[in-house]
Amino acid sequence: MPYNAVLQPIESVMAANPAPVSARARQVNRAEVVDLNFQDYVRAHPGQSLPRPAASEPVVAGSALDAAAFLELFESQLISRHLDLMARVLRVQNKVFYTIGSSGHEGNAMVARVARHTDPAFLHYRSGAFMAERFRKLPGMDPIMDSALSFAASKDDPASGGRHKVWGCKPLWVLPQTSTIGSHPPKALGTAIAIEQARRLHRPLLVPADSIAICSFGDASANHSTAQGAFNAAQWTAYQGLPAPVLFVCEDNGIGISVKTPGGWIAASFAQRHGLDYFYADGLDLAQGYAQVVAAVAHCRNSRRPTFLHLGTARLMGHAGTDFEVEYRPLGELIAAEAHDPLLRSADIALSTGLLTAEGLLQCYESFRTRCMDAAVAADLRPRLASAAEVMQPLAPFSPQRVAAEATRVDYAEERARVFGGEKSLPENLPPRHLAVQINAALFDLMAKYPDALLFGEDVAQKGGVYTVTKGLHKAFKGNRVFNTLLDEQTILGLAQGYANMGMLPIPEIQYLAYYHNACDQIRGEAASLQFFSNDQFRNPMVVRMAGLGYQRGFGGHFHNDNSIAALRDIPGLVIACPSRGDDAAMMLRTLTALARIDGRVSVFLEPIALYMAKDLYDPGDGGWLTRYPAPDQAIALGEGRVYGDGSEVLFISFANGVPMSLRAARALAQRHAARCRVLDLRWLQPLNSAQIVAHAAACARIVVVDEGRRSAGVGEGIITAIVEAGLGHKPLVRVVGEDSYTPLAAAANFVLPSDASVLAAAEALLRA
Ligand SMILES: Cc1ncc(C[n+]2csc(CCOP(=O)(O)OP(=O)(O)O)c2C)c(N)n1
Ligand SMILES: [Mg+2]
């Protein structure tokens, strides 16, 4: 019996006269329809009509799939289906909290079967069968119980510790994804490139050297600009003959929630791309589709080229349990999709070949139902996360002693001497220099200290960066460790995640703070969330350098003088460091790389462009802003600010460009009013060191917060809040802060940013009050 026999009578009846469609077909609960359809189909099947294949023989004539493999794949499909059905039933009872299912996509089990469990996988949310199949690759693992714990948001969920329903598994190299569609292709590509780069650098690799990265997503998600950026970056890489063994798997069910993908669009858009090799496989028919899945995986592994596997699927039971598909899809269309249920086709193969009897299959079907329901009921009894502390436990791991020890570790003297060209030219033996030079020296130092550190971004290599901060690094460490990327911030941050996933230490550069906003989600949604959603099992440590903030004399306008860090400040677990002078910068960078290495943290190093070349503090030629390079055993602990002076009449709290401004204002107050001041340079903008802020605020009579960021959502709000919450809100205090404006070109910028004059005026007003 053709597996779509269920379809034909209903479709023809519908066409003639929609009225007689059976009561079942009209049901709103499509999960029940799909469930009953399967049972009816099996019961009505005429049974064996083909010769029964031996275990190692093609399951049907001409198929690349043998009978034994077919039976296992079918079992994975059934497990996945019953996880979906269980979720629909138990959601209503509040025992399960997630109902986006995999029904109709169970053919993705083929990809899991053909790939290895050490091929890092970044999966679409419809990957139940992929997971069930991959679970076979290691002994002693139970996909049903693991999934049930995840559906139930139990603390014992091995994937995320009850934080989210994600497909993830540490031993199986499945890195959990967020539900942002299309956001994972950049890091999947990054991981593929990292596998190759580690080999070139002779770094120990965490997976076999011929691994591939697998990245699956839906047909609608393939249009997302983030995904398209990753496809383009993969093509750009392959075009140059560079290896990028990533397998993109587009699971095409023809629809995204309620929006149809134009017929044929995925093939039309992807079949002819330069540098992206296209394969199509029927994901609704294991016997048919298997050969193409095998071909795609083998091609990706052997050629090391980006490969696009277009997997035909269907969407059954709606987008999620809450989705009443009947409201936006004609009934006939639902029935048609249900008739293409891949499990009907698998049942047809099993029954017509005599591999299973109808009775045996139904028993098997029911036994998986029972196992899934029992597992879910048991999972519901297991503990759930019970406090904010428990929820946040993996968010921002911090081991201060170990980080301090790592930051000041100096066991690479030989490499250091080689890199800097001998003892005499070690930077700590040179005269004081400005910020850009000291950051450059610090990067040389860190590249020497960490042989797996990689520095990359737009223009960082031969040119040495737009502001020469990375000058000489390419020459010293060569193109495998210091390299230019294509012009795409999402790819830069995706690469960083990929390198980190493969155990390296990425130091990507975002050329200007303003352009971080083009790729914000790669930090906010992706990099910074991995430890949280994997219960700290996966980490993607990195130090992202961003040049930013205002006051550039030579290069005006908003985008090169962006002063907003609001889009960084509220990212859970992210560390933001912002030095104002060269010695601090070097010591802070050491702490950030140590934080990455020891605690797997993601951090941003915000470099104030206008201070790169600043040499003087009070008067032209005084050299007051030059600093000596700190010896490599010196570091600054996370959160520790720098305090200038011990006066108690006025406290300036600031960071970056605001620090020299505050110091100049403090000197003017001393000279004009004999007022004794102190200046606190925060240095770390997230997490804010409230205790230090409050201690100095308590010790001083008046407080001036100098925040070159914006009035709204700037650091100043956090500083004032810390002071007020500590009960010090009665003290005279004022903010000198950037306006809620973009920064205009030329001298007009001074109207919207704090200046020497406005800082001094605010402080004097406080003194007078
Ligand atoms: C960036 C983003 N925008 C919107 C959504 C909401 N959303 C979730 S799934 C989805 C449709 C995805 O369709 P497709 O990629 O075809 O996958 P399918 O669900 O059909 O398997 C949308 C719009 C999201 N998760 N992420
Ligand atoms: Mg879709």
mmCIF file of N, CA and C and ligand atoms in Angstrom, residues 105 124-126 217-221 251-257 259 261 313 315, ligand 2:
data_model
loop_
_atom_site.group_PDB
_atom_site.id
_atom_site.type_symbol
_atom_site.label_atom_id
_atom_site.label_comp_id
_atom_site.label_asym_id
_atom_site.label_seq_id
_atom_site.Cartn_x
_atom_site.Cartn_y
_atom_site.Cartn_z
ATOM 1 N N HIS A 105 9.688 15.913 10.930
ATOM 2 C CA HIS A 105 11.122 16.166 10.687
ATOM 3 C C HIS A 105 11.974 14.968 11.118
ATOM 4 N N HIS A 124 18.548 22.623 14.994
ATOM 5 C CA HIS A 124 17.193 23.164 14.891
ATOM 6 C C HIS A 124 16.359 22.589 16.041
ATOM 7 N N TYR A 125 15.295 23.313 16.408
ATOM 8 C CA TYR A 125 14.495 22.823 17.543
ATOM 9 C C TYR A 125 13.663 21.590 17.207
ATOM 10 N N ARG A 126 13.658 21.177 15.952
ATOM 11 C CA ARG A 126 12.886 19.969 15.611
ATOM 12 C C ARG A 126 13.825 18.760 15.480
ATOM 13 N N PHE A 217 18.539 24.024 10.578
ATOM 14 C CA PHE A 217 17.610 25.163 10.724
ATOM 15 C C PHE A 217 16.445 24.938 9.765
ATOM 16 N N GLY A 218 15.423 25.753 9.913
ATOM 17 C CA GLY A 218 14.250 25.609 9.059
ATOM 18 C C GLY A 218 14.353 26.400 7.767
ATOM 19 N N ASP A 219 13.375 26.188 6.886
ATOM 20 C CA ASP A 219 13.378 26.873 5.588
ATOM 21 C C ASP A 219 13.157 28.371 5.745
ATOM 22 N N ALA A 220 12.310 28.769 6.695
ATOM 23 C CA ALA A 220 12.105 30.206 6.887
ATOM 24 C C ALA A 220 13.365 30.832 7.481
ATOM 25 N N SER A 221 13.990 30.121 8.395
ATOM 26 C CA SER A 221 15.195 30.651 9.057
ATOM 27 C C SER A 221 16.342 30.841 8.073
ATOM 28 N N GLU A 251 16.060 22.087 6.979
ATOM 29 C CA GLU A 251 14.906 21.196 7.100
ATOM 30 C C GLU A 251 13.685 21.950 6.576
ATOM 31 N N ASP A 252 13.341 21.616 5.346
ATOM 32 C CA ASP A 252 12.357 22.407 4.599
ATOM 33 C C ASP A 252 10.971 21.782 4.723
ATOM 34 N N ASN A 253 10.137 22.402 5.563
ATOM 35 C CA ASN A 253 8.745 21.943 5.670
ATOM 36 C C ASN A 253 7.802 22.903 4.966
ATOM 37 N N GLY A 254 8.387 23.894 4.284
ATOM 38 C CA GLY A 254 7.580 24.772 3.444
ATOM 39 C C GLY A 254 6.886 25.915 4.161
ATOM 40 N N ILE A 255 7.139 26.040 5.461
ATOM 41 C CA ILE A 255 6.400 27.070 6.200
ATOM 42 C C ILE A 255 7.212 27.507 7.420
ATOM 43 N N GLY A 256 7.018 28.734 7.847
ATOM 44 C CA GLY A 256 7.590 29.242 9.087
ATOM 45 C C GLY A 256 6.458 29.827 9.912
ATOM 46 N N ILE A 257 6.114 29.203 10.982
ATOM 47 C CA ILE A 257 4.884 29.459 11.757
ATOM 48 C C ILE A 257 3.692 29.492 10.781
ATOM 49 N N VAL A 259 3.766 31.531 7.800
ATOM 50 C CA VAL A 259 4.157 32.140 6.524
ATOM 51 C C VAL A 259 4.778 31.090 5.612
ATOM 52 N N THR A 261 6.874 29.395 2.717
ATOM 53 C CA THR A 261 8.051 29.621 1.896
ATOM 54 C C THR A 261 7.613 29.433 0.446
ATOM 55 N N THR A 313 11.045 17.950 4.461
ATOM 56 C CA THR A 313 10.321 17.506 5.655
ATOM 57 C C THR A 313 8.873 17.985 5.551
ATOM 58 N N ARG A 315 5.606 19.583 8.237
ATOM 59 C CA ARG A 315 5.356 20.009 9.607
ATOM 60 C C ARG A 315 4.024 19.466 10.069
HETATM 61 MG MG MG B 2 9.710 25.689 8.085
#
